[in-house]
Coordinates of C-alpha atoms in Angstrom, one line a residue:
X1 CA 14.7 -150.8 -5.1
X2 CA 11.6 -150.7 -2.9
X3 CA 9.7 -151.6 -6.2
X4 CA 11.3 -155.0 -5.7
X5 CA 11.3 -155.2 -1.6
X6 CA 7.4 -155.0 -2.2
X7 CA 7.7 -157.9 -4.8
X8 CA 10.0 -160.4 -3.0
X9 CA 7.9 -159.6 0.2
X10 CA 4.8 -160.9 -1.9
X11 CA 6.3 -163.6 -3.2
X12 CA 5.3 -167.3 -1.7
X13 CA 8.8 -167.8 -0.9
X14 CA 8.6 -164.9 1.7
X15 CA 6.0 -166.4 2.9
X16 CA 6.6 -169.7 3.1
X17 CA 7.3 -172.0 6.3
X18 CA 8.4 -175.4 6.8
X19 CA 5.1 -176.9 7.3
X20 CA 4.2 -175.7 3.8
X21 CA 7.4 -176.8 2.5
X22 CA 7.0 -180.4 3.9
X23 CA 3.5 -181.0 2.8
X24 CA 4.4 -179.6 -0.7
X25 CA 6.9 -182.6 -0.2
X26 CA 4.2 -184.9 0.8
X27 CA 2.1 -183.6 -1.9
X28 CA 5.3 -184.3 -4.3
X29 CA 5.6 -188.4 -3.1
X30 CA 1.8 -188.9 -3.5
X31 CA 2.2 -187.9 -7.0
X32 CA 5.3 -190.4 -7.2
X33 CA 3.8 -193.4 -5.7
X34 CA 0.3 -192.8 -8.5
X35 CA 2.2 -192.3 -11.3
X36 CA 5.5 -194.2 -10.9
X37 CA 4.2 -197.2 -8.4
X38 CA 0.4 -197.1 -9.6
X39 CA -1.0 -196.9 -6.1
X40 CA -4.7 -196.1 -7.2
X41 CA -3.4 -193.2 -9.6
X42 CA -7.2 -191.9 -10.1
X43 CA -7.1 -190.2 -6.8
X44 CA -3.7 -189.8 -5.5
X45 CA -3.0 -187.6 -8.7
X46 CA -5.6 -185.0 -8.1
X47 CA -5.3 -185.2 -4.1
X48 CA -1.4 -184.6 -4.2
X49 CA -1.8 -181.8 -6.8
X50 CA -4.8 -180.5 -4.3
X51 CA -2.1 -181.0 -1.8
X52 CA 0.5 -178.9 -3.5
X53 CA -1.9 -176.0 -4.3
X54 CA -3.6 -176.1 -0.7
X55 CA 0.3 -174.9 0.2
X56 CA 0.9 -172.6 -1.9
X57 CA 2.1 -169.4 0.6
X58 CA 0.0 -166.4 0.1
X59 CA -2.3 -168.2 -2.6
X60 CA -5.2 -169.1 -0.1
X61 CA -6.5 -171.3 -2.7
X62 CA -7.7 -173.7 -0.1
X63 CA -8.9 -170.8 2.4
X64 CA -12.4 -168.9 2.7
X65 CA -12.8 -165.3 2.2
X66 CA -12.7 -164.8 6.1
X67 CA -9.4 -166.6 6.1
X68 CA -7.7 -164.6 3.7
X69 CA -8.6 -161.7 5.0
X70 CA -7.6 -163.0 8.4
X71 CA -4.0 -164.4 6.7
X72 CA -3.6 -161.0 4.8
X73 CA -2.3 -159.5 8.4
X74 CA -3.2 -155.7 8.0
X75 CA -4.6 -154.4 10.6
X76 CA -7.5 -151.9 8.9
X77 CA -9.0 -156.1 7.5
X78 CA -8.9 -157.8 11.2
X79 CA -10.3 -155.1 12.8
X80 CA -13.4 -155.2 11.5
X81 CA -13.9 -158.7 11.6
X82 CA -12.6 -159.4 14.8
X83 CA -14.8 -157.0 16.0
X84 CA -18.0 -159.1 14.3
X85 CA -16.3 -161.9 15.7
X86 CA -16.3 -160.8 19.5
X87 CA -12.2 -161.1 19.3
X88 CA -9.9 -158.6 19.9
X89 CA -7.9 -157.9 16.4
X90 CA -4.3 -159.3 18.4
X91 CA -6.0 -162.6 19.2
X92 CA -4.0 -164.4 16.1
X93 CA -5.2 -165.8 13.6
X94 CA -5.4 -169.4 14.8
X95 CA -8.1 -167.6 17.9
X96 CA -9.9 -165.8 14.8
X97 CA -10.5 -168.6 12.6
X98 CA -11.6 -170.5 15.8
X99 CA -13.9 -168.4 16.3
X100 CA -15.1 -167.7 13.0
X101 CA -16.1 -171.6 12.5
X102 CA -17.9 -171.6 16.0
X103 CA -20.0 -168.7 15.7
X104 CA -23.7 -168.6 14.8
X105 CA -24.7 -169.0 10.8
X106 CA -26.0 -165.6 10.7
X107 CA -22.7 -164.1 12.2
X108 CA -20.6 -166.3 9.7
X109 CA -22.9 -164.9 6.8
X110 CA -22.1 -161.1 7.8
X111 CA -18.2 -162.1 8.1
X112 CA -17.8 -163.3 5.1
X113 CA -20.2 -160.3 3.5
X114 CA -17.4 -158.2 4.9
X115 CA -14.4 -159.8 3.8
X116 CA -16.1 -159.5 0.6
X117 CA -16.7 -156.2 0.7
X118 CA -13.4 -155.7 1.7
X119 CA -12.1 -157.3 -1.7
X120 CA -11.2 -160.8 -0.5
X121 CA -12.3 -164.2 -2.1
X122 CA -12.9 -168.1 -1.5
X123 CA -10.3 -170.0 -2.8
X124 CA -10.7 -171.8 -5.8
X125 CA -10.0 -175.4 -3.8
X126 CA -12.4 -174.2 -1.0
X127 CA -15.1 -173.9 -3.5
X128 CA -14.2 -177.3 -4.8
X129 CA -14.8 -178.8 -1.4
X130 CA -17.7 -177.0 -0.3
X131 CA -19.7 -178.2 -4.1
X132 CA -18.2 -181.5 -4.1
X133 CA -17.9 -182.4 -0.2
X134 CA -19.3 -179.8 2.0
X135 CA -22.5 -180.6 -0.1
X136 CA -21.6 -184.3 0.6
X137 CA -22.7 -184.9 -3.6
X138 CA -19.2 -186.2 -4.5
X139 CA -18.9 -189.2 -2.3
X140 CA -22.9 -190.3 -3.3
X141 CA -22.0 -189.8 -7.0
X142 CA -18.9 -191.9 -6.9
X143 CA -21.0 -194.6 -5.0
X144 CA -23.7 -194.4 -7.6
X145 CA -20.9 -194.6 -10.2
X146 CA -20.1 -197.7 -8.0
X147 CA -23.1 -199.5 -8.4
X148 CA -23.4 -199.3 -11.8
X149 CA -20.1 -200.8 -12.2
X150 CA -20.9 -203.8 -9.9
X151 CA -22.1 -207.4 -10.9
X152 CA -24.1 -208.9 -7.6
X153 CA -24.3 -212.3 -9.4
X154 CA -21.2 -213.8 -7.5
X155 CA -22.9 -212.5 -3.7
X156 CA -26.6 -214.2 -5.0
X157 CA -25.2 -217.5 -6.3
X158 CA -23.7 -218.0 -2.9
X159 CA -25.7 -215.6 -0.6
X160 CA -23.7 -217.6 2.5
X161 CA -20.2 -214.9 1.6
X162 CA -22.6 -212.1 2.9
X163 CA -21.4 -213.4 6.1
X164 CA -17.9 -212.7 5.2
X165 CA -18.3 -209.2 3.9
X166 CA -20.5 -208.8 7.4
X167 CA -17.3 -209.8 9.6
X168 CA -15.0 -207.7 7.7
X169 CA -16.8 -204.8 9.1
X170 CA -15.0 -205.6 13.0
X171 CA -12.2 -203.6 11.5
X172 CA -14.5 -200.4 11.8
X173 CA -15.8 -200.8 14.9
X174 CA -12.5 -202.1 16.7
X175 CA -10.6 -199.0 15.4
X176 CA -13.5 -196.4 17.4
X177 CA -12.5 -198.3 20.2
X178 CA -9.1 -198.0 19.7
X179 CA -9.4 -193.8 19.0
X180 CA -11.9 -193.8 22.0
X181 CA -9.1 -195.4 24.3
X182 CA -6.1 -193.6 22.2
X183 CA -8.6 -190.3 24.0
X184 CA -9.4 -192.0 27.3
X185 CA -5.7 -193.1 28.2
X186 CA -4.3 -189.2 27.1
X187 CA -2.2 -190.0 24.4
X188 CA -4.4 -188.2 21.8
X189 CA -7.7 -186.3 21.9
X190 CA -10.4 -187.8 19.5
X191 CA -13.9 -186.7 20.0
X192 CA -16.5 -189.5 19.5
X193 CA -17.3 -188.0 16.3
X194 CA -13.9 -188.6 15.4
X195 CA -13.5 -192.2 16.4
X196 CA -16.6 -193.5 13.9
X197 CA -15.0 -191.3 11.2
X198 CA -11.7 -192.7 12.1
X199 CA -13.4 -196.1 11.7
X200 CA -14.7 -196.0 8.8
X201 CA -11.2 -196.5 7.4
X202 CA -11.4 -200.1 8.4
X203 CA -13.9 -200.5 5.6
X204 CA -11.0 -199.7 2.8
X205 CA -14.0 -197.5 0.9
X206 CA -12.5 -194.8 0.4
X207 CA -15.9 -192.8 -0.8
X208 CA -17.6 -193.7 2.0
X209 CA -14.5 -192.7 4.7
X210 CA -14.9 -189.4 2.7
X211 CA -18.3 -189.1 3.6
X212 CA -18.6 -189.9 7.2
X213 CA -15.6 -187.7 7.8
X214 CA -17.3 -184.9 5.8
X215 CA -20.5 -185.1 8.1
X216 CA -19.3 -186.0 11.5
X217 CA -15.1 -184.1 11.2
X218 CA -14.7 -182.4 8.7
X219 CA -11.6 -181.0 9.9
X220 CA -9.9 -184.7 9.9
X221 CA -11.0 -185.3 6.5
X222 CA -7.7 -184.9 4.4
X223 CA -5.9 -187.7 6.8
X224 CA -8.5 -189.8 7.1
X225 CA -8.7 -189.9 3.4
X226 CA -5.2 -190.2 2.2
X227 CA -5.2 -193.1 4.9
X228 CA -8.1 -195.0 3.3
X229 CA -6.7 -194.9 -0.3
X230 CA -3.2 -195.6 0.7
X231 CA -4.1 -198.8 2.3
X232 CA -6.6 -199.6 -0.2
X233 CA -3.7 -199.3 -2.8
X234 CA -1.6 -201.3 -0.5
X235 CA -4.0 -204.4 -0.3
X236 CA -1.5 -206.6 -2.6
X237 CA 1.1 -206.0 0.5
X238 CA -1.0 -205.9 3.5
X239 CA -3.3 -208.7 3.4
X240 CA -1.1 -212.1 2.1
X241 CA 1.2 -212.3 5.5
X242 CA -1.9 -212.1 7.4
X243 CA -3.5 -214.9 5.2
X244 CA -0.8 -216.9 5.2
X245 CA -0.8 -216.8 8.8
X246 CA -4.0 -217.6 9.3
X247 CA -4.8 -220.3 7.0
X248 CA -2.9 -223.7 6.3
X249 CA -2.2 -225.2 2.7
X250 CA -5.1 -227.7 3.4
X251 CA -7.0 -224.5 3.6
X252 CA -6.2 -222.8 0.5
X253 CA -5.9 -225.2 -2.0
X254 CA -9.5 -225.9 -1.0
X255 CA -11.6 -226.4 -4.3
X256 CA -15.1 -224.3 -4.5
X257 CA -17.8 -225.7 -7.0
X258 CA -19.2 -223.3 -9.6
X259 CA -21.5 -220.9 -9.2
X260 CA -25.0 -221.4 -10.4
X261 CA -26.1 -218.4 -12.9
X262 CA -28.0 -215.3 -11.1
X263 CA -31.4 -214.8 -13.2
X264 CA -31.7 -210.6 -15.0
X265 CA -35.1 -210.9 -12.7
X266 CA -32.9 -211.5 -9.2
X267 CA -30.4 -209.1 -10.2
X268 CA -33.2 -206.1 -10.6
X269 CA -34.8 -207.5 -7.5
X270 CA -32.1 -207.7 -5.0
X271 CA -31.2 -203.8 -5.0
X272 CA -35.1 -203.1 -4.7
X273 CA -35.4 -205.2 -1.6
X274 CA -32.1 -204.4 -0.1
X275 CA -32.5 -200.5 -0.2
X276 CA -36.2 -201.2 1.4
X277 CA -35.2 -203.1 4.0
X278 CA -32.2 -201.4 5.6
X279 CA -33.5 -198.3 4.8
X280 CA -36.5 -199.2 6.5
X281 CA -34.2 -200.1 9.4
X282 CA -31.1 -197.4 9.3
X283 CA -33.0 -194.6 7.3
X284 CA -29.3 -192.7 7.7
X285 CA -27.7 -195.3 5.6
X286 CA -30.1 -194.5 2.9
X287 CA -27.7 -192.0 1.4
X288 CA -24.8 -194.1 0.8
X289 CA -27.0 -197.5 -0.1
X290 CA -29.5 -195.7 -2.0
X291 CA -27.2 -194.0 -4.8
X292 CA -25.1 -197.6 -4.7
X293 CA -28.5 -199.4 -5.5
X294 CA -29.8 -197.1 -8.2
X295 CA -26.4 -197.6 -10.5
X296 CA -26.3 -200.9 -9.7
X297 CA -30.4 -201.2 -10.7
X298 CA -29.8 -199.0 -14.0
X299 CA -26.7 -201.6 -15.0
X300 CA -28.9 -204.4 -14.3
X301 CA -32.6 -203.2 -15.7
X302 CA -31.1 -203.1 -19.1
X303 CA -33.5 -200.3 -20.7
X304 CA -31.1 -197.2 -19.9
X305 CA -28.0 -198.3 -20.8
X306 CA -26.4 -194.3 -21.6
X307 CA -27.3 -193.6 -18.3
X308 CA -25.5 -197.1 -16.9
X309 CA -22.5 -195.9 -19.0
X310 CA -22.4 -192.5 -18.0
X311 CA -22.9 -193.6 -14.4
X312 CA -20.0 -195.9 -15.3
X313 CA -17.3 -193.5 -17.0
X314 CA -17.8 -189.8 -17.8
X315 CA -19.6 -188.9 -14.7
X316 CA -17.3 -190.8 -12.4
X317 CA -14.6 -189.7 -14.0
X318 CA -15.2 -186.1 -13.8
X319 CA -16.7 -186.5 -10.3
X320 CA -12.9 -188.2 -8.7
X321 CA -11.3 -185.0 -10.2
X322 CA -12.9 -182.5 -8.4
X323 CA -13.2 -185.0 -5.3
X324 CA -9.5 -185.9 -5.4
X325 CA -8.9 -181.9 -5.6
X326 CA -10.6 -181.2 -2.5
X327 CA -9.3 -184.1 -0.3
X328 CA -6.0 -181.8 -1.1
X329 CA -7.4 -179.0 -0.1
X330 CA -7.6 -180.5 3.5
X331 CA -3.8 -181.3 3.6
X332 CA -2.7 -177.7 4.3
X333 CA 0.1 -177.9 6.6
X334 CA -1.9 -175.8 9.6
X335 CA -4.8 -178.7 9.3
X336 CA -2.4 -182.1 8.4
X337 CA 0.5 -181.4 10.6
X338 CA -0.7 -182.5 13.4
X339 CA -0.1 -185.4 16.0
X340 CA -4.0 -186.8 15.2
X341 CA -2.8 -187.4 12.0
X342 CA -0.1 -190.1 12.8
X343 CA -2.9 -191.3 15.3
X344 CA -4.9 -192.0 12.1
X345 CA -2.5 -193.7 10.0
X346 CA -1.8 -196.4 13.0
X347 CA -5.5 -196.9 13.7
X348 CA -6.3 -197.5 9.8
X349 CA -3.7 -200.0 9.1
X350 CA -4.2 -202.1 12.1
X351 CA -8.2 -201.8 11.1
X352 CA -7.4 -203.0 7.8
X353 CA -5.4 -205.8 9.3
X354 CA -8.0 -206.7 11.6
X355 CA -10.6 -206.2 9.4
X356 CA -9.0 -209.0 7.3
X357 CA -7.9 -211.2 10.1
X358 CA -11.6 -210.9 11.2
X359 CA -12.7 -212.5 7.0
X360 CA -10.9 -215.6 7.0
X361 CA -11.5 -216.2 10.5
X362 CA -15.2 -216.3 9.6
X363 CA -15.0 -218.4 6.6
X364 CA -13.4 -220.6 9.4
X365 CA -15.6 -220.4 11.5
X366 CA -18.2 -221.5 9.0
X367 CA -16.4 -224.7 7.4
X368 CA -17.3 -226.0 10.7
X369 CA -21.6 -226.4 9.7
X370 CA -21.6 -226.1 6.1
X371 CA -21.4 -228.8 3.7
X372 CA -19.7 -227.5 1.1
X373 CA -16.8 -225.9 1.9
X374 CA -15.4 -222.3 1.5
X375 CA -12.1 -221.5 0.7
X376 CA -10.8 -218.8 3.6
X377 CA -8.8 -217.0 1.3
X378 CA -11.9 -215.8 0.2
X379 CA -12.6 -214.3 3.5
X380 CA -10.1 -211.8 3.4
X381 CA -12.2 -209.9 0.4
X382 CA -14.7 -208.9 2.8
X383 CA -13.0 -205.6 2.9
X384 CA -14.7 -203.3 0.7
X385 CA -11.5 -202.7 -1.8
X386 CA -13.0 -203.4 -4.8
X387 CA -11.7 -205.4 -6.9
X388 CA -7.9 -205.2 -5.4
X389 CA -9.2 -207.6 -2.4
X390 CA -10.9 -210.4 -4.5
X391 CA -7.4 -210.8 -6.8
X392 CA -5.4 -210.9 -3.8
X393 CA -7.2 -213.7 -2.4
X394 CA -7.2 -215.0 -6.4
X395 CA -3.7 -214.8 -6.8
X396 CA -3.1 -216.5 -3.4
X397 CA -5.4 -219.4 -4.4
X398 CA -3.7 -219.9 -7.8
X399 CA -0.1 -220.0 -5.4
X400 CA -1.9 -222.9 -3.7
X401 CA -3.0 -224.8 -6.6
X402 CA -2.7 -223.6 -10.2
X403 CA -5.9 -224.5 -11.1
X404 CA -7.6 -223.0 -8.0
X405 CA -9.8 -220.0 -9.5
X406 CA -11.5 -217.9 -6.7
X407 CA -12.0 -214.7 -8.2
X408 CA -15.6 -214.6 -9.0
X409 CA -15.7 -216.6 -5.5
X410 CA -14.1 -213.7 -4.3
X411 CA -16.4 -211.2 -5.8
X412 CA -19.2 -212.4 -3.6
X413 CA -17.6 -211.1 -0.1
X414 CA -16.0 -208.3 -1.8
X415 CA -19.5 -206.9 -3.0
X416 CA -21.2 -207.8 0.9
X417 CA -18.1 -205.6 2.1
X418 CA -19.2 -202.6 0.2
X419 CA -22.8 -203.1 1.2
X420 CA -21.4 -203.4 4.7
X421 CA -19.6 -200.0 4.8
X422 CA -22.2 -198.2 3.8
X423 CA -24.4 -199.8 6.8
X424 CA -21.9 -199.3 8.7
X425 CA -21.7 -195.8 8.2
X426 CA -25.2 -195.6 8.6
X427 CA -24.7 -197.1 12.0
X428 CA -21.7 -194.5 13.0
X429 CA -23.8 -191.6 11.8
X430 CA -27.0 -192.3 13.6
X431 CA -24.8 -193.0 16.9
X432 CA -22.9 -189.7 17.0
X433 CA -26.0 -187.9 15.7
X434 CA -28.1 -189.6 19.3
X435 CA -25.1 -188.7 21.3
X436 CA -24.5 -184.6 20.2

């Protein structure tokens, strides 16, 4: 009998709480919306299964040595390493892992030497994370993966849409503001580093969202991603009403001429003198811009095309597994149960919104000095949800007129937006790191 007392009181159910319980939930509906709805299925599958191990009770698959040994509760374990710590061993474990991620490298090397010793181990999802995003190598493979996979002859035939992708970009910036007053008026507490994370979800680039966050809060990570893929997924429902709004049928059954062809020699050019020159300028949007401008100059060069293709498939591929699977291991109830999460889901949608609004107001904006006009529709792929934005504003064009084709139109903007992002993350980086 007490044979089985010690096994059902080491069982997960024991253990388990509601937070646990709900997030296994949430982890359950991600999976639902990938596979049944096909809301970007590439990384909601491995993030909700992340999500679903990260809350496993007494599995600590998404926990560090230290935090196993703090979450095993015997005394003769905290003892030790509160002591390390400067705690005393009733502080709870909330106070001990505080203190374990604010104290001094060296201190957090001998804590986790002990836990070690004391037969306790990372995770396997915390290991994920710190290879893939702790090391920030995920996010710059994926945006090197990116590159390859992306054709800048639609942004060089009409360099004007640069513009467009440019504006898209107030989505970012107005949502810092609208953390920084979220903290300023009480309602909830975002550092600055978390506003420009925050922002970044305006962008709908879901790799580079992952990266800021990684870099300037980490601890926000898993909601500011799930919020950046959601929306990007929801770009066929969240942009039309605000395009329809903001346009008139004069506007979008407006006719663009056809594109001249791009040259192989401006194609290998461009991503030379565009990584130059803002790197030159922001050297902390190098990162990002740099790994996106070497795929996209192996696709283009045309001598190293296994590289292009492996850039393209296999090593994306594998990369978004292990990515996806340590986004979930930041949805652990105790982290993603929280009222800054809610905060983060309002702020990116009405970022996205604005970030839209902001598109086709500057397409215009400019039908106002240019001679040959631009459809506005097009506008609204200045968000960096590649290609999801550009159909949209396809599919609303051929509503308008049947034989109204804007996609490759809309590829133009839609490129500038990514290019954007990843200046603008640049931006947010060098900002919080001149402020700490």
């Amino acid at each position: 009998m007490q044979n089985f007392l010690r096994l059902w009181h080491d069982s997960g159910i024991y253990h388990m709480d509601m937070g646990q319980g709900f997030m296994m939930l949430i982890g359950l509906g991600l999976l639902f919306l990938a596979i049944r709805k096909g809301f970007e299925p590439l990384l909601l599958v491995p993030i909700g299964f992340g999500c679903i191990l990260s809350n496993i009770p007494g599995a600590g698959l998404s926990m560090s040595a230290v935090e196993n040994a703090f979450y095993s509760g015997y005394p003769e374990v905290i003892g030790p390493l509160a002591q390390l710590l400067g705690e005393q061993a009733d502080a709870g474990i909330k106070a001990l892992t505080a203190a374990y991620q604010q104290a001094p490298a060296a201190v957090q090397a001998d804590a986790y030497r002990l836990a070690t010793d004391l037969g306790y181990a990372n995770g396997m999802l915390y290991n994920f994370y710190s290879v893939a995003i702790g090391s920030g190598v995920a996010p710059l493979v994926i945006f090197m993966g990116v590159g390859a996979m992306t054709d800048f002859g639609p942004l060089l035939a009409n360099p004007k849409t640069l513009f467009l992708g440019a504006a898209a970009q107030f989505g970012i910036f107005a949502t810092v503001m609208g953390a920084v007053g979220l903290s300023v008026t009480g309602i909830i507490d975002f550092s600055i580093a978390d506003a420009a994370a925050i922002g970044i979800i305006g962008g709908a680039d879901g790799p580079t969202a992952i990266y800021v966050a990684s870099i300037l809060s980490p601890e926000l990570l898993g909601a500011i991603a799930v919020a950046a893929y959601s929306y990007m997924a929801l770009v066929p429902m969240i942009q039309p009403p605000i395009m329809r709004l903001l346009t008139t049928q004069e506007e979008r059954v407006i006719r663009m001429e056809q594109m001249r062809v791009v040259s192989r020699r401006e194609k290998i050019v461009f991503p030379l003198i565009l990584l130059i020159l803002v790197a030159l300028i922001l050297p902390s949007a190098a990162p990002l811009l740099g790994m996106f401008c070497f795929g996209n100059l192996m696709r283009e060069c045309g001598v190293v095309e296994r590289l292009s293709d492996t850039a393209q498939n296999a090593l994306i591929n594998i990369t978004t597994i292990f990515l996806g699977l340590s986004v979930g291991s930041k949805l652990a109830a105790d982290k993603f149960l929280d009222p800054k999460t809610l905060g983060i889901l309002v702020l990116g949608i009405v970022a996205f919104g604005i970030g839209t609004a902001m598109g086709v107001l500057t397409a215009k904006f400019m039908n106002l000095f240019v001679k040959q006009k631009i459809n506005p529709l097009i506008g609204s792929a200045g968000v960096s949800a590649v290609p999801m934005a550009a159909r949209v504003s396809n599919k609303l064009g051929l509503e308008a007129n049947p034989q109204n084709y804007l996609l490759m139109h809309a590829m133009g903007p839609n490129v500038a937006g990514v290019i954007g992002s990843a200046i603008a993350a640049g931006v947010m980086i060098s900002i919080v790191s001149s402020l700490s």
